Amino acid sequence: MAAVHERDVFLGFDFSTQQLKAVAVDAELKVVLEDHVHFDSDLPEFRTQGGVHMHPDRLTVTSPTLMWVKALDRLLDKMAASGFDFSRVRALSGSGQQHGSVFWRTGASRTLRTLHSDQDQDQDRDLQQILQDCFSVSDSPVWMDSSSTAQCHALERAAGGALSLARITGSKAYERFTGNQISKMLQTRPEEFHQTERVSLVSSFAASLFLGDYAPIDFSDGSGMNLLDLSLWDWSDLCLNACAPGLRPLLAAPVPSSTVLGPVCLYFVRRFGFSPDCSVVAFTGDNPASLAGMRLQPGDIAVSLGTSDTVFLWLQFPRPALEGHVFINPVDPQQHMALLCFKNGSLVRERLRDAAPGGSWDGFSSALTQTPLGNDGNIGFYFDVVEILPAAVGVHRFDALDNKVSSFPAHTEVRALVEGQFLSKRLHAERLGYAIIPGTRVLATGGASSNAQILQVLSDVFNAPVFTIDSSNSACLGSAYRALHGLVADSGVSFSDVVKKASEPKLVATPDARAKQIYDDMLKRFGRLEERVLQESRPQD
Ligand code: XUL
């Protein structure tokens, strides 16, 4: 592979739920372009809300497949109009919302391959016109869909239980996971299903557009289907047969996420001025791409403190469990990553801020500084809405002797919330195989990551330094970095070497010397109390 030149540019796309974004970085990894197309407002003809159609059953959620195609037309036109020089793009990659599926109609591969034609006939036609008859299902199920419960039960039964399925595929059965969606398609719309020659994820579908051919699914996004055997890096026959017998040829073999799939097809060369040598690197899911964009390293944990809180883990020795998701790592297929989602994030922190002395973030922060590490043994669980991890609801407070109490003093309440939220993240991360190792960093992002006192508690609970990063564009940026890495991955260059030049995260907190002992002990109690809370939340017979 030839060296990277000064004028080279690397392009990353992200097909998220609400918009299509692009980021270009130069050889120094500086961002030279950001652009986007917003589905609801820029493509109103598709009548989406938040990029999706919610069906009357309120369980089925889809997006028009052609909307994504048209969004790509529109975005590339916008970039061209802004003077972006496509000829400098040495490689491109991208990401898509995870789990969503695209059903290509029999014969569509022939149409896709016309994008390689050197005849002029298609140059005046946009992608949407060329591909309009290519999909056997026009409304793609997306990750917000939760209509495949029956198929989930059937898959878990076939695998010998939820835990056995998790041990094969990294997750127990989830409605939004693609295998269950494919199974539902086969059962409820057999005619469309039988007209399908290929099933893509949103990521591999998008890569197919640039490639002018079906792009394979990558290991990392493929891990979000309940179909991939993570230990084999291949589809599990047991899961394939349980979801849809004969599915294997419709998926084709999955590939490492850094695979160069081929050059961009001639259509893009002629219409936008791409170089015919521009490489298309396998696309992946938005969460794996974010891990790349945040440049996680072995042992790191990224905590996104938003409306809901999300935790990304770099895992060396995964232990798939009944909670959370384990995926093959997008930057090193020998490694893994995990994803944990917690619904009760910022809204609860804001509710307690309003109740804190002074009703402000200052009051909230000073409550944290005025209370001791470990909160004198007081522990709280604050689930305003039914939590995912654990599946419990309500506010539960315990004193130092594990007695349930109905209230805490105002300052204690604030610390109980923040410590409890972080202890929970550590507990569930460790259950999936996460271990704090020398050099572990906690990378904090999202709204609450601007509060120094909250981050101090985070650092203490994890007994690791906390750094802040801006992750607002991490999936897109991660895709641009992965495009560059794809060019050198085969020669053994690691992803972390490739992204060395990107700006360093900022150190904002280091753990107190007493933290390890206090929180190692507290974590054990927290696990036991969480079990009690879970029991109490279970509906009584
Ligand atoms: C992850 C998930 C979402 C989507 C959002 O399992 O369903 O994060 O990837 O785009």
XYZ file of C-alpha atoms and ligand atoms in Angstrom:
551
model
C 0.000 0.000 0.000
C 1.434 3.397 -1.018
C 2.124 6.030 1.648
C -0.513 8.572 2.591
C 0.068 11.848 0.730
C -0.349 15.331 2.108
C -3.273 16.098 -0.180
C -5.197 12.884 0.654
C -8.592 13.180 2.291
C -10.594 10.465 4.072
C -14.338 10.524 4.089
C -16.719 9.102 6.689
C -20.502 8.862 6.444
C -23.064 8.098 9.120
C -26.573 6.952 8.193
C -28.183 7.610 11.575
C -31.877 7.540 12.449
C -32.557 11.203 11.766
C -29.904 12.305 9.323
C -27.089 11.403 6.985
C -23.826 13.053 7.954
C -20.417 13.289 6.318
C -17.042 14.267 7.739
C -13.798 14.564 5.796
C -10.390 14.599 7.476
C -7.024 15.382 5.896
C -3.816 13.363 6.249
C -3.171 15.137 9.583
C -6.658 13.999 10.739
C -7.934 17.581 10.829
C -11.609 17.911 9.943
C -11.858 19.706 6.589
C -15.574 19.274 5.929
C -18.771 18.475 7.806
C -22.142 18.339 6.109
C -25.475 16.631 6.566
C -28.969 16.006 5.197
C -31.808 15.943 7.697
C -34.469 13.417 6.688
C -37.623 15.106 8.050
C -36.848 18.637 6.881
C -34.685 18.093 3.776
C -36.712 15.178 2.376
C -40.269 16.005 3.521
C -41.773 13.913 0.696
C -41.038 10.776 2.755
C -43.173 12.133 5.645
C -40.967 10.767 8.407
C -40.935 11.922 11.991
C -37.488 11.671 13.493
C -36.499 9.781 10.333
C -39.007 6.971 10.904
C -42.603 5.867 10.460
C -44.254 4.644 13.646
C -46.938 2.108 12.663
C -50.412 1.985 14.281
C -49.437 -0.986 16.511
C -46.789 1.350 18.051
C -44.340 -1.552 17.961
C -43.420 -1.584 14.298
C -41.011 1.184 13.293
C -39.600 1.519 9.775
C -37.825 3.956 7.464
C -38.298 4.214 3.686
C -35.243 2.552 2.143
C -35.285 4.912 -0.830
C -35.098 7.890 1.543
C -31.582 6.808 2.490
C -30.662 6.491 -1.202
C -32.034 9.941 -1.967
C -30.280 11.390 1.082
C -26.959 10.230 -0.343
C -27.742 11.879 -3.717
C -28.645 15.065 -1.893
C -25.628 15.094 0.414
C -23.092 14.512 -2.363
C -24.764 17.270 -4.425
C -24.481 19.629 -1.447
C -20.819 18.763 -0.933
C -20.105 19.311 -4.638
C -21.913 22.675 -4.528
C -19.760 23.736 -1.581
C -16.648 23.117 -3.700
C -15.523 19.872 -2.025
C -12.825 18.254 -4.158
C -13.853 14.579 -4.389
C -10.725 13.721 -6.377
C -8.672 14.023 -3.155
C -10.648 11.277 -1.379
C -8.249 8.376 -1.036
C -10.649 6.136 0.904
C -14.140 6.306 2.347
C -16.081 4.343 4.912
C -19.205 4.814 6.934
C -21.614 3.648 9.555
C -25.307 3.029 9.874
C -27.779 2.815 12.707
C -27.411 -0.715 14.008
C -29.815 -3.624 13.409
C -31.864 -2.014 10.566
C -32.337 -4.222 7.496
C -32.565 -3.710 3.745
C -34.173 -6.303 1.470
C -32.818 -6.267 -2.094
C -35.172 -7.585 -4.767
C -34.039 -10.455 -6.994
C -32.191 -8.894 -9.917
C -31.083 -5.804 -7.981
C -27.427 -6.831 -8.180
C -27.633 -6.384 -11.959
C -28.925 -2.858 -11.489
C -26.228 -2.116 -8.914
C -23.572 -3.282 -11.337
C -24.772 -0.833 -13.991
C -23.151 1.767 -11.730
C -19.854 0.449 -13.136
C -20.865 1.129 -16.702
C -18.695 3.575 -18.629
C -21.650 4.499 -20.821
C -23.089 7.926 -20.271
C -26.697 6.785 -19.994
C -26.911 6.881 -16.226
C -24.962 10.036 -15.546
C -28.047 12.255 -15.648
C -30.037 9.926 -13.445
C -29.651 10.131 -9.719
C -29.252 7.080 -7.531
C -32.850 7.117 -6.418
C -34.051 6.853 -10.030
C -31.609 4.075 -10.836
C -32.399 2.001 -7.732
C -36.114 2.676 -7.362
C -37.208 -0.883 -8.119
C -34.384 -2.582 -6.269
C -36.042 -3.257 -2.924
C -38.479 -6.091 -2.264
C -39.493 -4.390 0.990
C -39.809 -0.623 0.692
C -39.959 0.127 4.424
C -36.876 -1.069 6.289
C -37.341 -2.194 9.891
C -35.097 -0.047 12.112
C -33.594 -0.354 15.608
C -36.606 1.278 17.281
C -38.827 -1.611 16.195
C -39.989 -3.887 18.997
C -42.528 -6.012 17.150
C -40.671 -9.338 17.001
C -41.168 -10.704 20.540
C -42.571 -14.033 19.300
C -39.533 -14.546 17.046
C -37.191 -13.692 19.945
C -38.789 -16.377 22.121
C -38.517 -18.918 19.326
C -34.841 -18.140 18.746
C -33.989 -18.411 22.451
C -35.843 -21.722 22.626
C -33.922 -23.043 19.624
C -30.615 -21.977 21.167
C -31.380 -23.689 24.483
C -32.184 -20.529 26.393
C -31.365 -16.835 26.517
C -27.941 -17.324 28.078
C -26.899 -19.940 25.520
C -27.901 -17.546 22.751
C -25.898 -14.760 24.413
C -22.872 -17.047 24.623
C -23.064 -17.695 20.873
C -24.034 -14.260 19.551
C -23.018 -11.817 22.337
C -26.606 -10.885 23.267
C -29.795 -12.599 24.333
C -32.612 -12.163 21.793
C -33.682 -8.553 21.243
C -36.624 -7.471 19.121
C -34.566 -4.955 17.157
C -31.784 -7.452 16.368
C -31.858 -8.270 12.676
C -32.225 -12.053 12.832
C -35.540 -11.688 14.627
C -36.654 -9.024 12.155
C -35.773 -11.272 9.220
C -37.682 -14.106 10.854
C -40.723 -11.858 11.277
C -40.456 -10.779 7.623
C -40.436 -14.410 6.485
C -43.480 -15.208 8.630
C -45.591 -12.112 7.989
C -44.606 -11.081 4.449
C -43.450 -14.329 2.805
C -44.055 -13.063 -0.715
C -41.696 -10.101 -0.332
C -39.207 -12.274 1.503
C -39.115 -14.819 -1.308
C -38.475 -12.043 -3.829
C -35.331 -11.101 -1.891
C -31.855 -12.040 -3.134
C -29.841 -10.252 -0.460
C -30.371 -8.863 3.018
C -28.103 -6.001 4.094
C -27.706 -4.037 7.293
C -28.025 -0.262 6.891
C -24.220 -0.125 6.975
C -23.558 -2.753 4.300
C -26.430 -1.382 2.177
C -24.769 2.059 2.187
C -21.386 0.545 1.302
C -23.086 -1.296 -1.601
C -24.133 2.019 -3.133
C -20.533 3.219 -3.350
C -19.256 -0.178 -4.427
C -21.841 -0.821 -7.154
C -22.200 -4.348 -5.821
C -23.367 -6.064 -2.652
C -21.026 -5.202 0.189
C -20.510 -7.869 2.850
C -21.608 -7.319 6.441
C -18.683 -6.578 8.767
C -18.030 -8.586 11.948
C -18.790 -5.733 14.293
C -22.205 -4.638 12.972
C -22.941 -8.302 12.199
C -22.693 -8.913 15.960
C -25.961 -6.976 16.383
C -28.076 -9.543 14.546
C -28.346 -12.490 16.983
C -26.929 -14.508 14.068
C -23.153 -14.270 14.240
C -21.184 -16.822 16.229
C -18.627 -14.467 17.795
C -16.130 -17.263 18.431
C -16.183 -18.403 14.794
C -16.405 -14.993 13.075
C -19.108 -16.633 10.977
C -22.884 -17.051 10.975
C -24.219 -19.628 13.416
C -26.089 -22.367 11.529
C -28.279 -22.917 14.557
C -29.385 -19.256 14.597
C -29.728 -19.007 10.807
C -31.970 -22.068 10.700
C -34.051 -20.886 13.625
C -34.648 -17.461 12.020
C -35.050 -18.358 8.349
C -33.868 -21.657 6.843
C -31.766 -20.992 3.742
C -30.675 -17.554 4.980
C -26.893 -18.018 4.615
C -26.629 -17.156 0.875
C -28.817 -14.090 1.429
C -26.261 -12.704 3.879
C -22.970 -13.919 2.289
C -19.840 -14.292 4.414
C -19.098 -11.541 6.941
C -15.706 -9.785 6.807
C -13.329 -7.985 9.201
C -14.421 -4.370 9.659
C -11.206 -2.964 8.169
C -11.560 -4.825 4.839
C -11.018 -2.826 1.656
C -14.033 -3.894 -0.419
C -12.862 -2.399 -3.714
C -12.747 0.908 -5.541
C -15.670 3.321 -5.683
C -17.782 2.567 -8.766
C -17.537 4.567 -11.961
C -20.867 6.319 -11.388
C -19.349 8.360 -8.546
C -16.200 9.005 -10.548
C -18.161 10.443 -13.444
C -20.871 12.260 -11.516
C -18.855 13.725 -8.622
C -15.225 13.477 -9.711
C -14.056 10.783 -7.258
C -10.704 9.246 -8.145
C -11.154 5.762 -9.701
C -8.593 4.616 -7.091
C -10.655 5.739 -4.106
C -11.109 2.689 -1.831
C -14.353 1.717 -0.143
C -13.625 0.286 3.309
C -16.316 -1.908 4.936
C -19.009 0.119 6.693
C -20.005 -0.760 10.262
C -22.613 0.075 12.918
C -22.818 3.535 14.451
C -21.826 2.341 17.922
C -18.733 0.453 16.734
C -17.831 3.466 14.574
C -18.194 5.691 17.644
C -15.765 3.495 19.535
C -13.293 4.137 16.702
C -14.109 7.877 16.691
C -13.531 8.125 20.434
C -10.285 6.172 19.910
C -10.860 3.744 22.754
C -7.849 1.625 23.690
C -7.625 -1.728 25.499
C -9.085 -1.375 28.991
C -10.776 1.988 28.274
C -14.362 2.741 29.079
C -16.389 5.572 27.522
C -19.334 6.935 29.469
C -21.803 9.099 27.598
C -23.924 11.120 30.029
C -26.965 12.161 28.044
C -30.741 11.816 28.283
C -29.992 8.160 28.684
C -26.491 7.087 29.668
C -24.493 4.774 27.423
C -21.307 2.914 28.263
C -18.848 1.601 25.687
C -16.245 -0.884 26.805
C -13.141 -2.213 25.129
C -13.177 -5.851 26.243
C -10.294 -8.273 26.095
C -12.028 -11.203 27.762
C -15.777 -10.879 27.181
C -18.333 -12.792 29.203
C -21.612 -12.350 27.329
C -24.481 -12.226 29.797
C -28.214 -11.713 29.933
C -27.656 -7.981 29.859
C -25.793 -5.643 27.536
C -24.369 -6.434 24.126
C -20.986 -7.824 23.182
C -19.762 -7.111 19.650
C -16.581 -7.979 17.806
C -14.329 -4.942 18.064
C -14.404 -2.773 14.910
C -10.712 -1.873 14.986
C -9.283 -5.270 15.994
C -11.283 -8.435 15.252
C -9.415 -10.376 17.961
C -10.873 -8.035 20.572
C -14.404 -7.190 21.634
C -16.469 -4.223 22.662
C -19.597 -3.998 24.741
C -22.476 -1.610 24.896
C -24.614 -0.917 27.946
C -27.622 1.409 27.940
C -29.193 3.007 31.024
C -32.459 4.877 30.559
C -32.353 6.974 33.731
C -29.653 9.509 32.965
C -29.868 13.285 32.729
C -33.565 13.612 33.472
C -33.106 12.165 36.952
C -29.954 14.228 37.532
C -31.934 17.330 36.539
C -34.828 16.408 38.835
C -32.457 16.118 41.778
C -30.666 19.314 40.733
C -34.001 21.139 40.998
C -34.523 19.657 44.457
C -30.924 20.356 45.573
C -30.188 23.343 47.841
C -30.408 26.415 45.557
C -32.030 24.375 42.777
C -28.988 24.813 40.516
C -25.975 22.880 39.223
C -23.886 24.911 41.715
C -26.021 23.570 44.542
C -25.777 20.045 43.109
C -21.982 20.307 42.813
C -21.526 21.688 46.296
C -23.627 18.817 47.678
C -21.030 16.496 46.130
C -18.086 18.385 47.621
C -19.703 18.530 51.073
C -20.345 14.785 51.334
C -17.662 12.107 51.882
C -16.565 9.447 49.395
C -18.844 6.472 50.008
C -21.637 8.726 51.363
C -21.338 7.297 54.904
C -22.647 4.001 53.510
C -25.917 5.421 52.147
C -26.881 3.966 48.763
C -29.722 4.960 46.421
C -31.376 3.703 43.231
C -33.272 6.309 41.217
C -35.334 4.832 38.389
C -37.939 7.425 37.367
C -38.741 5.253 34.343
C -38.359 1.482 34.123
C -34.619 0.927 33.853
C -32.948 -1.446 31.392
C -30.105 -2.399 33.744
C -31.583 -3.601 36.049
C -35.205 -3.946 34.869
C -36.476 -2.110 37.939
C -38.444 1.034 38.672
C -38.865 3.544 41.508
C -36.637 5.209 44.087
C -34.989 2.912 46.637
C -32.776 4.209 49.487
C -30.685 2.159 51.909
C -28.724 3.266 54.976
C -25.312 1.935 55.982
C -26.924 -1.135 57.579
C -28.885 -1.982 54.412
C -32.152 -0.846 55.982
C -34.603 0.659 53.557
C -35.247 4.340 54.386
C -37.794 6.728 52.919
C -35.603 9.813 52.562
C -32.048 11.143 52.743
C -30.823 14.613 53.748
C -30.609 16.801 50.604
C -26.808 16.569 50.189
C -26.750 12.815 50.811
C -29.455 12.363 48.183
C -27.359 14.030 45.487
C -24.285 11.914 46.234
C -26.403 8.748 46.461
C -27.728 9.429 42.962
C -24.349 10.114 41.355
C -22.474 7.321 43.145
C -25.352 4.919 42.453
C -25.395 5.727 38.728
C -21.650 5.122 38.428
C -21.566 2.039 40.665
C -24.262 0.556 38.465
C -22.199 1.205 35.332
C -19.155 -0.419 36.943
C -21.155 -3.400 38.226
C -22.713 -4.184 34.856
C -19.468 -3.544 32.969
C -17.626 -5.999 35.232
C -20.334 -8.616 34.735
C -19.558 -8.508 31.002
C -15.875 -9.102 31.633
C -14.652 -5.547 32.081
C -11.623 -5.170 34.377
C -9.831 -2.014 35.390
C -6.207 -2.485 34.262
C -3.161 -0.220 34.627
C -3.591 2.533 32.067
C -7.397 2.303 32.008
C -8.960 5.628 31.077
C -12.543 6.699 31.542
C -13.608 8.896 28.616
C -16.587 11.063 29.488
C -18.858 12.720 26.975
C -22.349 14.210 26.794
C -24.098 17.012 28.711
C -23.160 16.092 32.283
C -19.493 15.680 31.323
C -19.033 19.432 31.808
C -19.598 19.113 35.586
C -16.235 18.722 37.354
C -17.709 17.336 40.591
C -19.735 14.656 38.796
C -16.568 13.629 36.943
C -14.629 13.454 40.219
C -17.143 10.895 41.512
C -16.826 8.999 38.212
C -13.044 8.902 38.617
C -13.325 7.741 42.245
C -15.876 4.994 41.556
C -13.802 3.581 38.684
C -10.480 4.369 40.406
C -9.183 5.646 37.059
C -8.393 9.021 35.503
C -11.248 10.684 33.646
C -10.758 12.505 30.346
C -13.378 14.448 28.418
C -13.910 14.154 24.686
C -16.337 15.634 22.208
C -18.255 12.720 20.760
C -20.985 14.645 18.929
C -19.631 13.408 15.599
C -17.876 10.298 16.779
C -19.536 7.782 14.425
C -18.736 9.878 11.363
C -15.251 10.742 12.488
C -14.626 7.107 13.405
C -15.638 6.167 9.859
C -13.166 8.623 8.358
C -10.412 7.234 10.627
C -11.411 3.674 9.675
C -11.196 4.597 5.983
C -7.572 5.571 6.540
C -6.861 2.495 8.684
C -8.367 0.205 6.018
C -5.549 1.184 3.649
C -2.828 -0.029 6.029
C -4.561 -2.654 8.216
C -3.368 -5.524 6.009
C 0.251 -4.558 6.563
C -0.285 -4.950 10.312
C -0.500 -1.246 11.251
C -2.779 -0.869 14.267
C -5.701 1.524 14.411
C -4.179 3.330 17.391
C -1.027 4.064 15.370
C -3.111 5.509 12.573
C -5.036 7.899 14.838
C -2.048 9.090 16.901
C -2.178 12.516 15.277
C -5.754 13.242 16.380
C -6.081 15.682 19.282
C -5.655 14.202 22.751
C -8.559 13.977 25.217
C -8.366 16.355 28.190
C -7.546 15.034 31.685
C -10.149 16.404 34.106
C -10.083 14.201 37.223
C -7.825 11.689 38.978
C -9.029 9.305 41.693
C -8.681 10.034 45.390
C -6.176 7.718 47.116
C -8.952 6.330 49.351
C -11.299 5.579 46.459
C -10.222 2.040 45.583
C -10.900 0.527 49.002
C -14.143 2.449 49.535
C -15.738 1.663 46.172
C -14.440 -1.926 45.847
C -16.307 -2.654 49.101
C -19.321 -0.561 48.204
C -19.673 -2.290 44.840
C -20.259 -5.652 46.537
C -23.018 -4.186 48.711
C -24.448 -2.331 45.723
C -24.745 -5.601 43.757
C -26.627 -7.275 46.622
C -28.961 -4.302 47.093
C -29.629 -4.092 43.375
C -30.806 -7.696 43.500
C -33.227 -6.731 46.303
C -34.512 -3.765 44.293
C -35.020 -6.022 41.313
C -37.020 -8.518 43.391
C -39.216 -5.715 44.747
C -39.855 -4.388 41.237
C -41.071 -7.766 39.951
C -44.823 -7.919 39.575
C -46.310 -9.940 42.464
C -48.406 -13.008 41.555
C -27.789 -0.109 19.640
C -28.975 0.585 19.068
C -28.890 2.022 18.777
C -28.748 2.291 17.304
C -28.902 3.791 17.125
O -28.028 -1.436 19.963
O -29.998 -0.006 18.827
O -27.831 2.632 19.478
O -27.544 1.808 16.816
O -28.581 4.222 15.867
